[in-house]
Coordinates of C-alpha atoms in Angstrom, one line a residue:
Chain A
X719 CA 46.0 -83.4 -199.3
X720 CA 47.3 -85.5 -196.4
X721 CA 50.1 -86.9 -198.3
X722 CA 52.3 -87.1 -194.7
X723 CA 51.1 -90.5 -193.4
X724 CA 51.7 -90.9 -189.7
X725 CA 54.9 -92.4 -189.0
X726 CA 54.5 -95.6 -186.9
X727 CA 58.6 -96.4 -185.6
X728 CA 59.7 -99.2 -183.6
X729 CA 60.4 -97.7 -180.0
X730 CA 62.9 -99.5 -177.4
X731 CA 61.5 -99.2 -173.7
X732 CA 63.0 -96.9 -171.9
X733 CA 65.3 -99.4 -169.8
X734 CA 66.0 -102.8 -170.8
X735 CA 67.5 -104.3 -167.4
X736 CA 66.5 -103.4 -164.1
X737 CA 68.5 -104.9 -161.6
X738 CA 67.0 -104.4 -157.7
X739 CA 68.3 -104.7 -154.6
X740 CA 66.1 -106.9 -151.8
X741 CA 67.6 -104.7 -149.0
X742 CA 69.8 -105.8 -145.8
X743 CA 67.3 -108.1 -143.8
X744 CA 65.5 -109.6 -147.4
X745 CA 69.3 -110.4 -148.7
X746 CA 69.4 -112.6 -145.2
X747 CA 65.5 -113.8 -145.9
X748 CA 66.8 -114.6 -149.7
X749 CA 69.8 -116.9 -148.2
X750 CA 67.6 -118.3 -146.3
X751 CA 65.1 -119.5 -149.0
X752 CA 67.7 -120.4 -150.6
X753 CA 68.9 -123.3 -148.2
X754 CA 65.5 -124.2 -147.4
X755 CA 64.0 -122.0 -145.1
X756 CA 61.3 -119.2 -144.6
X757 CA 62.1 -117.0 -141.8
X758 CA 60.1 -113.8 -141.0
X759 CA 60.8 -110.1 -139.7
X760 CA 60.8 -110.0 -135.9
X761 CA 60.4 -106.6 -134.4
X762 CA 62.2 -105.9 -131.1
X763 CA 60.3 -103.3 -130.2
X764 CA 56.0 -104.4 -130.2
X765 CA 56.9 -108.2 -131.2
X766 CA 55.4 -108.1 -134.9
X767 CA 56.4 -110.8 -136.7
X768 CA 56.2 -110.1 -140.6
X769 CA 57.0 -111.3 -144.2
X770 CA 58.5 -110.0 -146.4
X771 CA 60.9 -108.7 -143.6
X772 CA 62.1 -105.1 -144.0
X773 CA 64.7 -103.3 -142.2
X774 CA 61.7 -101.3 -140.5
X775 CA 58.7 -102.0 -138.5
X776 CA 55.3 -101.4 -140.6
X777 CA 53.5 -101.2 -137.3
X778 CA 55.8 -99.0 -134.7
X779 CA 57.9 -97.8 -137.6
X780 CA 61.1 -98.6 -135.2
X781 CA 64.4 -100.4 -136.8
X782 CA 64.2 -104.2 -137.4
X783 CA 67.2 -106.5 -137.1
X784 CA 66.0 -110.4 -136.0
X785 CA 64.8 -112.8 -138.8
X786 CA 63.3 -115.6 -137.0
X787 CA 62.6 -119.0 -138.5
X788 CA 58.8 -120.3 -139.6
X789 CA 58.4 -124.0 -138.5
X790 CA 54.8 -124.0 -138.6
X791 CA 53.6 -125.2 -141.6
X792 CA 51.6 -121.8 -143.6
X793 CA 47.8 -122.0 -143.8
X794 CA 45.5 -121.0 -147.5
X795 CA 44.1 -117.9 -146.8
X796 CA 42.4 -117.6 -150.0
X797 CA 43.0 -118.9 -153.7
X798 CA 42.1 -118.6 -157.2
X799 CA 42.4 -120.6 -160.6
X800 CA 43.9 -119.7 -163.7
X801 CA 42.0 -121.1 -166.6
X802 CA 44.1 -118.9 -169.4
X803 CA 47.5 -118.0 -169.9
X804 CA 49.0 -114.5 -169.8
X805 CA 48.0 -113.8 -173.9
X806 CA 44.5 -115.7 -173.4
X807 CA 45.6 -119.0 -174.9
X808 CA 43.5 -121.6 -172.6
X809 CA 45.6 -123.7 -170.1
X810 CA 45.6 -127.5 -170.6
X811 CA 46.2 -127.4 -166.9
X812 CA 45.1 -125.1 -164.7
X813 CA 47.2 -123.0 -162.0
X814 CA 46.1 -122.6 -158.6
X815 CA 47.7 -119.4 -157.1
X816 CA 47.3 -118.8 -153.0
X817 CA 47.5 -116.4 -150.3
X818 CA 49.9 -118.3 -148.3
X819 CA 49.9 -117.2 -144.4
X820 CA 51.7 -117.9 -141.0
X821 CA 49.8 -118.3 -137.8
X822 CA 50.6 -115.3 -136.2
X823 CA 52.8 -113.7 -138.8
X824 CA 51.7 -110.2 -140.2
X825 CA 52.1 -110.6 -143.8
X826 CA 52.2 -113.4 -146.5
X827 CA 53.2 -114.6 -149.9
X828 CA 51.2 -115.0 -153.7
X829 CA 52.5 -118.8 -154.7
X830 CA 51.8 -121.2 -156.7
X831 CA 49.4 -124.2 -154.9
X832 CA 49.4 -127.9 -156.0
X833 CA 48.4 -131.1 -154.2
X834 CA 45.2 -133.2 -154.1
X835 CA 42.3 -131.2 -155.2
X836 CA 40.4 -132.6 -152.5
X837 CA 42.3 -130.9 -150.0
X838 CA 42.0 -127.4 -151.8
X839 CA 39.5 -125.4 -149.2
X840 CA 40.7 -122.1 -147.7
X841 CA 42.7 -122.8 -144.4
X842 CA 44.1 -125.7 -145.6
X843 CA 47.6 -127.1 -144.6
X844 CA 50.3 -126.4 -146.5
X845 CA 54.2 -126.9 -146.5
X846 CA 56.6 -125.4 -149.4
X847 CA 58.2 -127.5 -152.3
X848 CA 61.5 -126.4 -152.6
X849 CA 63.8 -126.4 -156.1
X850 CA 66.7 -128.8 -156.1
X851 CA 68.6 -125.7 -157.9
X852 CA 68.3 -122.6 -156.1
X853 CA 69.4 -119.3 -156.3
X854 CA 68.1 -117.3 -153.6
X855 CA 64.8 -116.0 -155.2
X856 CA 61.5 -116.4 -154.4
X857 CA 60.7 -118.9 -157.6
X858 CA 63.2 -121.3 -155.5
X859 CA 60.0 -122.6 -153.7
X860 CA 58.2 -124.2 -156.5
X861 CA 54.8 -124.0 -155.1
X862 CA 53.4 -124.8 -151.7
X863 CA 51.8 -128.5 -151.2
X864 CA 48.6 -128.9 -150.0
X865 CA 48.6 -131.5 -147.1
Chain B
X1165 CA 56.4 -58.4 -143.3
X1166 CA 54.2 -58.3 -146.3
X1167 CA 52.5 -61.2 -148.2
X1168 CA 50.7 -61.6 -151.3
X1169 CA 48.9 -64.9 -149.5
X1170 CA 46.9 -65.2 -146.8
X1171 CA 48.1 -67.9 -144.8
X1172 CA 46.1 -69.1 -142.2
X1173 CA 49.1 -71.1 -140.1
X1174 CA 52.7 -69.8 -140.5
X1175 CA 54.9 -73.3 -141.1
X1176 CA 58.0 -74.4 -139.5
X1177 CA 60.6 -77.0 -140.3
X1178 CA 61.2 -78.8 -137.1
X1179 CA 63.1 -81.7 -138.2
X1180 CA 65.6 -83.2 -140.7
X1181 CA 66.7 -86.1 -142.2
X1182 CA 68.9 -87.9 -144.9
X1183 CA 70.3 -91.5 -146.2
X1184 CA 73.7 -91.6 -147.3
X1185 CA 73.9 -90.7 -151.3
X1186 CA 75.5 -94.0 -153.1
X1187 CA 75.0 -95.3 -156.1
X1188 CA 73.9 -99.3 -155.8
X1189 CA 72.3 -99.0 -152.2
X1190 CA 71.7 -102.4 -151.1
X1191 CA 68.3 -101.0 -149.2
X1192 CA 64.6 -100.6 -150.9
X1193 CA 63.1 -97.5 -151.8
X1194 CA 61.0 -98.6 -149.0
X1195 CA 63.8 -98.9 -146.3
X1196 CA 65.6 -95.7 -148.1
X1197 CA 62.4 -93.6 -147.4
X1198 CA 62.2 -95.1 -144.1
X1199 CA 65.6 -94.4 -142.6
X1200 CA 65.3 -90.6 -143.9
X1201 CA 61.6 -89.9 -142.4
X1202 CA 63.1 -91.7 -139.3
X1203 CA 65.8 -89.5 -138.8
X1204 CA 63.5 -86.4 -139.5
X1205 CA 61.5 -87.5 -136.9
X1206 CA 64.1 -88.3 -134.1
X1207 CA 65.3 -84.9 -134.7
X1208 CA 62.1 -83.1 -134.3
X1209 CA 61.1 -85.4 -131.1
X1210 CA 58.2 -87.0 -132.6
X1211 CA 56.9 -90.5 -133.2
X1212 CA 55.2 -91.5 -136.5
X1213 CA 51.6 -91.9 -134.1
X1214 CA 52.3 -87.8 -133.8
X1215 CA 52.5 -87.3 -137.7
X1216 CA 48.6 -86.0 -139.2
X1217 CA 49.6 -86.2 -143.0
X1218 CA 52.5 -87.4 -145.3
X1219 CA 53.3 -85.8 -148.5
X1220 CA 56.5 -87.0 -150.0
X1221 CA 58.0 -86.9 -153.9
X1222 CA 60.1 -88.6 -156.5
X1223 CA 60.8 -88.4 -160.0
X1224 CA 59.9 -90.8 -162.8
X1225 CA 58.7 -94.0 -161.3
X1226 CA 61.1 -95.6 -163.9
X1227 CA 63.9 -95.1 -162.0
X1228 CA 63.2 -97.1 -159.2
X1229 CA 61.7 -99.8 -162.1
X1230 CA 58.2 -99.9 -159.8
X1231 CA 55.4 -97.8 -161.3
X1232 CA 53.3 -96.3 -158.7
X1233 CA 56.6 -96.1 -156.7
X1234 CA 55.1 -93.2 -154.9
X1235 CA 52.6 -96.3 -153.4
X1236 CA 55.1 -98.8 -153.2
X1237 CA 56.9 -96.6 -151.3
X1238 CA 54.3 -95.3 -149.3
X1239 CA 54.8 -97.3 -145.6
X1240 CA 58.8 -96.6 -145.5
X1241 CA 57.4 -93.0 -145.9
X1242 CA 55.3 -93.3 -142.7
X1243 CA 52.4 -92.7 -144.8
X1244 CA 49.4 -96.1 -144.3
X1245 CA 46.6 -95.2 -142.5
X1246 CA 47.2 -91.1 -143.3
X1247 CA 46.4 -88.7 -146.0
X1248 CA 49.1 -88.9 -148.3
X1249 CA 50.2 -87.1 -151.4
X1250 CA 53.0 -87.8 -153.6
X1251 CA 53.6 -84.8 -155.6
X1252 CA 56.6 -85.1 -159.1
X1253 CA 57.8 -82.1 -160.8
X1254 CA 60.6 -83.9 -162.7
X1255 CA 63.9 -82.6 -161.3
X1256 CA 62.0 -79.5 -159.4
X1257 CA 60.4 -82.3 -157.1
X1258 CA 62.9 -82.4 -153.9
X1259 CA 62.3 -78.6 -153.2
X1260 CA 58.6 -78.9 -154.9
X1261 CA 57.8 -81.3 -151.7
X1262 CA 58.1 -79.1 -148.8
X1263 CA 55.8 -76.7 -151.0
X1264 CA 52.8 -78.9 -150.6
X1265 CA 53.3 -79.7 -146.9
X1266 CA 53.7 -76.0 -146.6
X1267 CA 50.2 -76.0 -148.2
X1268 CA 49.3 -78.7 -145.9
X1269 CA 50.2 -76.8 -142.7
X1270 CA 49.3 -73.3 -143.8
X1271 CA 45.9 -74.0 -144.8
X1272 CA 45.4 -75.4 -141.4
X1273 CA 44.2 -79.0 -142.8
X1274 CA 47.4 -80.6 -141.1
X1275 CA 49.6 -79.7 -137.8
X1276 CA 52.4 -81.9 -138.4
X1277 CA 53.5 -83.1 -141.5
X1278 CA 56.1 -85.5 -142.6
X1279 CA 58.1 -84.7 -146.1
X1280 CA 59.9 -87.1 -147.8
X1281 CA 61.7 -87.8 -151.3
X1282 CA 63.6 -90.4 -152.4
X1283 CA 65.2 -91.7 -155.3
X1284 CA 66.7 -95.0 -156.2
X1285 CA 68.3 -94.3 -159.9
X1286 CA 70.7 -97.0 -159.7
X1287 CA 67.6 -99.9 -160.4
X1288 CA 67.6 -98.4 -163.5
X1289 CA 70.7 -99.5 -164.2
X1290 CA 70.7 -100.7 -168.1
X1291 CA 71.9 -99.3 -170.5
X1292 CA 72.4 -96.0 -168.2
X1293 CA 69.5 -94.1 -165.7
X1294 CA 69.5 -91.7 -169.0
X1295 CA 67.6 -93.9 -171.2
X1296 CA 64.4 -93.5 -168.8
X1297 CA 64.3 -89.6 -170.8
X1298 CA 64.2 -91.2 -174.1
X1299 CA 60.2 -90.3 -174.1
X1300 CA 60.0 -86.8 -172.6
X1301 CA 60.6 -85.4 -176.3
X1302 CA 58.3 -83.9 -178.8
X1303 CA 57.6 -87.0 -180.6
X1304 CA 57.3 -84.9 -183.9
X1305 CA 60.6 -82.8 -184.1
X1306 CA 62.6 -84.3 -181.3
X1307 CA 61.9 -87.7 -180.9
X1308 CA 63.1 -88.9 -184.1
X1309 CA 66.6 -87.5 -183.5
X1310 CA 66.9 -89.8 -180.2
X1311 CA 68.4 -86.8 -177.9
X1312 CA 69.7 -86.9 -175.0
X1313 CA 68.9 -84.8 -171.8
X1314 CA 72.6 -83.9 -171.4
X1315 CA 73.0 -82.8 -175.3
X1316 CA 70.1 -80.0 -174.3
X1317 CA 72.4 -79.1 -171.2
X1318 CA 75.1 -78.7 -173.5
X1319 CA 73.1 -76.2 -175.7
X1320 CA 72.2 -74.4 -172.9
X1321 CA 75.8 -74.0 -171.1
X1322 CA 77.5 -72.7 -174.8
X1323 CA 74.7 -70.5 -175.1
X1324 CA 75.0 -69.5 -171.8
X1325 CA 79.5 -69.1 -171.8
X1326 CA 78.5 -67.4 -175.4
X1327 CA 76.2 -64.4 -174.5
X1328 CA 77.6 -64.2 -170.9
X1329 CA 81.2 -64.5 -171.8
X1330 CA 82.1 -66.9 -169.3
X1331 CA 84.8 -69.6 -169.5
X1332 CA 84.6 -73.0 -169.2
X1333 CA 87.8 -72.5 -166.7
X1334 CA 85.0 -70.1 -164.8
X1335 CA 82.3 -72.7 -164.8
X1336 CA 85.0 -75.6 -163.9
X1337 CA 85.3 -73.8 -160.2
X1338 CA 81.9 -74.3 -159.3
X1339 CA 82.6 -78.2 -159.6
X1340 CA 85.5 -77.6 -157.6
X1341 CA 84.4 -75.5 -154.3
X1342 CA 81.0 -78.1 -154.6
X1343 CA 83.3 -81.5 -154.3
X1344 CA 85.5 -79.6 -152.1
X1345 CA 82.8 -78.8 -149.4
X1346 CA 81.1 -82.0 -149.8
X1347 CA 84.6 -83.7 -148.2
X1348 CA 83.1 -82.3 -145.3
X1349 CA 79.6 -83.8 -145.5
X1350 CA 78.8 -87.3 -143.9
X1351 CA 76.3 -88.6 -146.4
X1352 CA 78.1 -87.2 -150.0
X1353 CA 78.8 -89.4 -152.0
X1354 CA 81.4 -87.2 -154.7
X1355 CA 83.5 -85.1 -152.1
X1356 CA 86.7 -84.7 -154.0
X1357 CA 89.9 -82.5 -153.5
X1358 CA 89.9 -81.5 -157.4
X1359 CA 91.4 -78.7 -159.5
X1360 CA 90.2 -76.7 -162.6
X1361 CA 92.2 -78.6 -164.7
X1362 CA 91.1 -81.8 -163.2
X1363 CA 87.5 -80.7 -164.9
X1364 CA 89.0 -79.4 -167.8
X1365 CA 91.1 -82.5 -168.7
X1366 CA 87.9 -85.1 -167.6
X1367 CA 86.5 -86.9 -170.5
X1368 CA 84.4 -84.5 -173.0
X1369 CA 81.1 -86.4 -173.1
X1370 CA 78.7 -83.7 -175.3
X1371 CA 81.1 -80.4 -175.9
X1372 CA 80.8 -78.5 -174.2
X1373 CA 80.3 -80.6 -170.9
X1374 CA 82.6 -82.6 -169.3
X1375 CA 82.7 -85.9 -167.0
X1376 CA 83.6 -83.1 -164.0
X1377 CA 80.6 -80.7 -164.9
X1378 CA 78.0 -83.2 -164.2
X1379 CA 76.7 -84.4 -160.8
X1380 CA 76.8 -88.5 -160.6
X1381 CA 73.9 -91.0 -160.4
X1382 CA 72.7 -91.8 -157.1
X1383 CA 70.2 -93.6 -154.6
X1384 CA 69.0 -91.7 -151.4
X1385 CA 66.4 -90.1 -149.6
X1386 CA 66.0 -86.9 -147.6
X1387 CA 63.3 -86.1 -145.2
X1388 CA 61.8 -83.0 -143.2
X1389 CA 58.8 -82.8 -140.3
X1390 CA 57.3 -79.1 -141.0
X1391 CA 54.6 -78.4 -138.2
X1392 CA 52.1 -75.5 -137.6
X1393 CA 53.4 -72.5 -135.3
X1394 CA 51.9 -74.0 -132.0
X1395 CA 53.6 -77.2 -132.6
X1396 CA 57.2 -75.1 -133.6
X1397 CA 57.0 -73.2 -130.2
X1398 CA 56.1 -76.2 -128.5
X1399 CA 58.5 -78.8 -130.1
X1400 CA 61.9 -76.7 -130.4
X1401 CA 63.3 -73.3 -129.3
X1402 CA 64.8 -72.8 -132.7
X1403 CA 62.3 -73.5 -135.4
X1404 CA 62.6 -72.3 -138.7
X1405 CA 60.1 -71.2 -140.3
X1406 CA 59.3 -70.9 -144.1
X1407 CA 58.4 -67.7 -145.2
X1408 CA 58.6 -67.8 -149.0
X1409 CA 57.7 -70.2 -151.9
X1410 CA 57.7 -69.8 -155.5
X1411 CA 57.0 -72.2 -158.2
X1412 CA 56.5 -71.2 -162.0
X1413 CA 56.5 -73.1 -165.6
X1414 CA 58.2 -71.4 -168.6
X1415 CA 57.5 -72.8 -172.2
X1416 CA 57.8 -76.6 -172.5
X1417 CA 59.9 -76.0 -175.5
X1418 CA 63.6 -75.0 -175.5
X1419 CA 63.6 -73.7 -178.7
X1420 CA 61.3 -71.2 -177.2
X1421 CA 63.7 -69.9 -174.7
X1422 CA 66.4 -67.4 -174.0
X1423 CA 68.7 -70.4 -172.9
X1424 CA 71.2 -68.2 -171.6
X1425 CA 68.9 -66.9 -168.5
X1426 CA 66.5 -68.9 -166.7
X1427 CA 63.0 -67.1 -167.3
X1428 CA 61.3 -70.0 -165.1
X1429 CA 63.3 -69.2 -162.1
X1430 CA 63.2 -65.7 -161.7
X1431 CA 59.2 -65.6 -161.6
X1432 CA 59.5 -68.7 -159.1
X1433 CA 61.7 -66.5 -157.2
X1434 CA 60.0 -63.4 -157.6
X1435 CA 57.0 -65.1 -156.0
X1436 CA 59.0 -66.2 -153.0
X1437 CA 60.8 -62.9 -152.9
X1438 CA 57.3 -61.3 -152.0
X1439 CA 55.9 -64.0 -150.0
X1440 CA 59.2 -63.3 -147.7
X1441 CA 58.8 -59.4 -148.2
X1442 CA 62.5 -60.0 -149.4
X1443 CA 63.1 -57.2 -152.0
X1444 CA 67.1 -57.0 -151.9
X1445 CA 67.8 -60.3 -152.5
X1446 CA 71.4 -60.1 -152.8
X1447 CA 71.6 -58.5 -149.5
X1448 CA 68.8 -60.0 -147.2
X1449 CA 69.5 -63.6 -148.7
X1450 CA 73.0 -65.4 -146.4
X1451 CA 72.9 -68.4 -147.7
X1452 CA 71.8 -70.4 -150.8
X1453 CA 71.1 -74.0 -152.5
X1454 CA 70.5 -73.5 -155.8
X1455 CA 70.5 -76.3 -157.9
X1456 CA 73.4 -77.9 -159.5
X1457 CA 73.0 -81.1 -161.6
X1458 CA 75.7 -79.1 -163.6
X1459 CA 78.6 -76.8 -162.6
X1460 CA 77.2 -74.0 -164.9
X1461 CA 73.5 -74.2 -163.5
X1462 CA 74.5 -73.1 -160.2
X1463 CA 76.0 -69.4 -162.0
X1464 CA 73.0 -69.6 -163.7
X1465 CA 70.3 -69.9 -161.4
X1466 CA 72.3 -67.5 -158.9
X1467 CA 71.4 -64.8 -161.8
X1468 CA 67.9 -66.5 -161.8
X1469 CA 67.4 -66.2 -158.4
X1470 CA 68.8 -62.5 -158.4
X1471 CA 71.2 -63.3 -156.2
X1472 CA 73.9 -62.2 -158.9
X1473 CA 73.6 -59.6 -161.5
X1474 CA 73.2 -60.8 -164.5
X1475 CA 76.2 -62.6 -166.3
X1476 CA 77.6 -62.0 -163.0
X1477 CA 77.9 -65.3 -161.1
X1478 CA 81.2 -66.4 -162.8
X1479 CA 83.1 -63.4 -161.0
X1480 CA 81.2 -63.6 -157.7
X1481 CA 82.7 -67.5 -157.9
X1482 CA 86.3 -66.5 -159.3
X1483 CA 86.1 -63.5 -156.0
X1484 CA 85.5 -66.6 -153.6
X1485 CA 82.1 -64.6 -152.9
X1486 CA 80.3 -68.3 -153.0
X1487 CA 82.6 -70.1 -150.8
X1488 CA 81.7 -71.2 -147.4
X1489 CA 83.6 -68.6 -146.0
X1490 CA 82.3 -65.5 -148.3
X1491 CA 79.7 -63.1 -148.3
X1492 CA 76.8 -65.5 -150.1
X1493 CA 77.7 -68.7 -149.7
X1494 CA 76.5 -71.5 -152.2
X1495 CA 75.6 -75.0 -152.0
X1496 CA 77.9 -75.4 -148.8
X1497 CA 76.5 -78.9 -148.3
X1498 CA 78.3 -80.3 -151.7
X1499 CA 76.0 -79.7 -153.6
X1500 CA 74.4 -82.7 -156.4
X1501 CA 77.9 -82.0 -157.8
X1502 CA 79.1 -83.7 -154.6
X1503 CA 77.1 -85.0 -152.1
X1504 CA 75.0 -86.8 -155.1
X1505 CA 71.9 -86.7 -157.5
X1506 CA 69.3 -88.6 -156.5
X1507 CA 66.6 -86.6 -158.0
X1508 CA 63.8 -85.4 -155.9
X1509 CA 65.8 -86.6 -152.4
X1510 CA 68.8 -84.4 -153.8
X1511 CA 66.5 -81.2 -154.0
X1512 CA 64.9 -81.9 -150.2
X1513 CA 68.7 -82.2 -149.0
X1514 CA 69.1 -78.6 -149.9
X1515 CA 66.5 -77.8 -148.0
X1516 CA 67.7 -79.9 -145.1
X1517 CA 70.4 -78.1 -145.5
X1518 CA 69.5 -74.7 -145.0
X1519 CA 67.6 -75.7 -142.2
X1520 CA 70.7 -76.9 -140.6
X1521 CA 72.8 -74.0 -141.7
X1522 CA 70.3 -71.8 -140.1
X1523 CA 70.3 -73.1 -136.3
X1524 CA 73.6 -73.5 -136.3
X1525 CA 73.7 -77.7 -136.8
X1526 CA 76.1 -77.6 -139.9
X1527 CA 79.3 -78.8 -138.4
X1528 CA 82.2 -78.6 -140.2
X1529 CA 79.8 -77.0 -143.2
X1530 CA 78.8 -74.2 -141.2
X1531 CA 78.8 -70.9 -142.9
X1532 CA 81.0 -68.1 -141.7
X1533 CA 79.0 -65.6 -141.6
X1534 CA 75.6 -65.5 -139.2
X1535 CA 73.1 -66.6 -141.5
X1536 CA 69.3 -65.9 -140.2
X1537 CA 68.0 -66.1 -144.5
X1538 CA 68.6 -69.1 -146.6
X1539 CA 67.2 -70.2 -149.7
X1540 CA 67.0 -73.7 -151.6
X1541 CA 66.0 -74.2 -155.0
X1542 CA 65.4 -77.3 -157.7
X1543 CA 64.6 -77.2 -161.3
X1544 CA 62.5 -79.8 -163.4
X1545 CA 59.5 -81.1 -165.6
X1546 CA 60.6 -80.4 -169.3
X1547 CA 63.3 -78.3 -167.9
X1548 CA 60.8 -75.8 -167.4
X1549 CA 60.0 -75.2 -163.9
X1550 CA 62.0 -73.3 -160.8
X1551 CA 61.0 -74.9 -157.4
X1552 CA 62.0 -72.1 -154.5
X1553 CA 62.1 -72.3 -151.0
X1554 CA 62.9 -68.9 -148.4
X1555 CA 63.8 -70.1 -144.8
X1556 CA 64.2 -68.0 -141.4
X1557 CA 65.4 -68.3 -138.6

């Protein structure tokens, strides 16, 4: 009777490329990362000081203009260890990813987390790895360093 | 004034706000909803600490390429640490979002309410913002064909020029008068001196429509602050105030529908029309937004909206009835034809716009006449659903 079998046809996501745009103040933070530097959101207005920087302030919701440069090296807030791959194939090594932070910076960033294992222990030091090839992306820090 | 609802706070639109339209904007969604709600709120004299709830809207979440964009989104809207709903009815959305905060305020859960939409169409930009429609098909008998939302249009508009006997030269001067007046509006992004030919002789993409009959691909963001009666009287001396809204589905299928009149939008509109106690429409509406993705859709959702007889808008336009200057004008603002198409913030413009028109803040768009009624109106889900909106001064 059911002589109509379901039809099972190859289907194209919707989009193939989407190409975003980081906005005014995180095309600045970009070329900064990419010539070595992490700079944060400064707000004029209360003084919040936040990553990633935004052309508005998340707290007083009033415009943001100042990027001001983090020379303090970030802290571990909290981490976690990948033991399997994104398909479940196990990991010969496994991947630390952090919450990286800023003393008194609203905010932080997901990265990668290598260094003596020793050392790993939430609030530990840390200071980024940069790539010798960058390209203004966030990947152009390798991975924060414990120290 | 008589009402088939019982509303508990009469709403008013205090405040409004808009991004310029573009297509590539270098900001976020985040920073696009921002600068709109911002602006809303300067204009309406209140801080974000003032707001009680957000409700804001945008179309498929694959336009911005972040799913839960509505979320993403969220803060730029003004909306952590409040209630918040995003609401999406496709292409309807922009005027469906000052619906719910009317629902918001009118209920009497919230006093003042901030509206937003935005759109950022442009991140979806390969191979075209189209290709995000290839799944909104019956996957039985559509699908398989691979259509396109603009061959449907195209169906629509012929059977539209067929049973109403209009001319493509006819249609072609909507697209005109909407670039025209959008020369005068700060944030278009399509203002254009063009002529009928000029539409006539632009490249034929899916006969019958033309490059010149469609409205472009664009980023943006519009923004409102609607506010309880206590709050209008004590915020501005000129508040206006919604006093209709409408909102009705027709069949999901097209093959189901009399293409060449828009069933969905006259019961939307008849539901607004009685909220308002508006029962002459042609003579007790001044001004109107209806929406124009197309050239054509605007005659046909004039004759939707009863504000032309039937098979009637094409001579109102050829009369100059819908020109800033005339009787009824339409879309003064530019409409999407030409102060842009992103989605849901392009329908919430219309709305800012009436609002505008209607104290008197239009500039060099003002309408002639003194209008005191407006109306704004958006059209979406599977092409299905009229989105209306009835403001007073």
């Amino acid at each position: 009777m059911r002589d109509v079998k379901p039809q099972i046809r190859e289907i194209e996501m919707e989009i193939k490329a989407y190409h975003y745009t980081p906005g005014p103040l995180g095309l600045r933070w970009l070329e900064g990362i990419k010539k070595g530097i992490i700079m944060a959101a400064k707000c004029r207005k209360c003084g919040n000081i936040f990553i990633p920087p935004k052309i508005y302030c998340p707290k007083c919701f009033s415009e943001v203009e100042d990027l001001v440069e983090l020379r303090e090296k970030p802290y571990l807030a909290s981490y976690t260890i990948i033991y399997r791959d994104f398909n479940g194939e196990r990991l010969s090594t496994p991947v630390i990813v952090g919450l990286v932070r800023f003393k008194g910076v609203d905010g932080g960033l997901i990265h990668y987390i290598e260094g003596p294992v020793e050392k790993l222990a939430i609030g530990a030091s840390l200071e980024p790895v940069f790539r010798s090839e960058r390209r203004g992306s966030i990947t152009d820090i390798e991975h924060f360093r414990l120290v | 004034m008589k009402m088939n609802v019982y509303v508990k706070k009469r709403v008013a639109v205090v405040g409004a706000g808009l991004t310029l339209f573009r297509r590539r904007m270098l900001e976020t969604p985040q920073e696009l909803a921002w600068i709109a709600a911002k602006r809303a709120l300067d204009q309406a004299g209140l801080e974000l600490k003032d707001i009680d709830c957000v409700v804001s809207g945008s179309a498929p979440d694959a336009f911005d390429g972040v799913h839960l964009k509505g979320e993403y989104y969220s803060e730029g809207a003004g909306a952590i640490g409040k209630p918040h709903l995003r609401v999406y009815v496709g292409g309807g959305t922009g005027v469906f979002v000052p619906i719910a905060a009317w629902w918001h305020v009118a209920s009497g859960l919230c006093r003042r309410v901030l509206v937003v939409a935005e759109e950022k169409m442009s991140s979806a930009a390969d191979p075209h913002p189209q290709a995000v429609f290839r799944h909104i098909w019956d996957p039985i008998t559509e699908k398989p064909l691979n259509p396109n939302l603009i061959w449907i249009f195209a169906l629509e508009m012929h059977r539209y020029m067929h049973k109403c006997r209009v001319s493509k030269e006819d249609i072609a001067l909507v697209s005109v008068k909407n670039k025209r007046n959008a020369l005068d509006n700060p944030y278009a992004q399509a203002g254009a001196n063009i002529t009928v030919e000029d539409v006539l002789k632009s490249e034929l993409l899916v006969y019958p429509v033309n490059r010149l009959d469609i409205s472009p691909v664009s980023d943006g963001a519009a923004a409102l602050v609607m506010v309880s009666e206590e709050w209008a009287r004590r915020l501005t001396d000129t508040p206006i105030w919604v006093e209709g809204i409408g909102y009705t589905l027709d069949t999901s299928y097209w093959t189901n529908r009399e293409l060449s009149f828009p069933v969905y939008l006259k019961n939307a509109a008849e539901m607004a029309y009685k909220m308002a106690g508006i029962e002459r429409p042609m003579k007790e509406i001044d001004v109107a937004e209806p929406y124009d993705p197309f050239d054509y859709k605007e005659l046909h959702h004039l004759e939707g909206l009863g504000l032309a007889p039937r098979c009637g808008a094409a001579e109102m336009t050829r009369e100059g009835v819908t020109q800033r200057d005339g009787d009824l004008p339409v879309c003064p603002s530019g409409g999407l034809l030409g102060v842009g198409n992103p989605i849901a913030a392009a329908g919430l413009m219309k709305v800012a716009e009436i609002f505008w028109q209607l104290r008197g803040e239009a500039g060099k768009r003002q309408v002639k006449k003194d209008a005191v009624t407006g109306l704004a109106q958006a059209w979406g889900d599977l092409m299905q659903v009229g989105t209306v909106v009835i403001m007073r001064r």
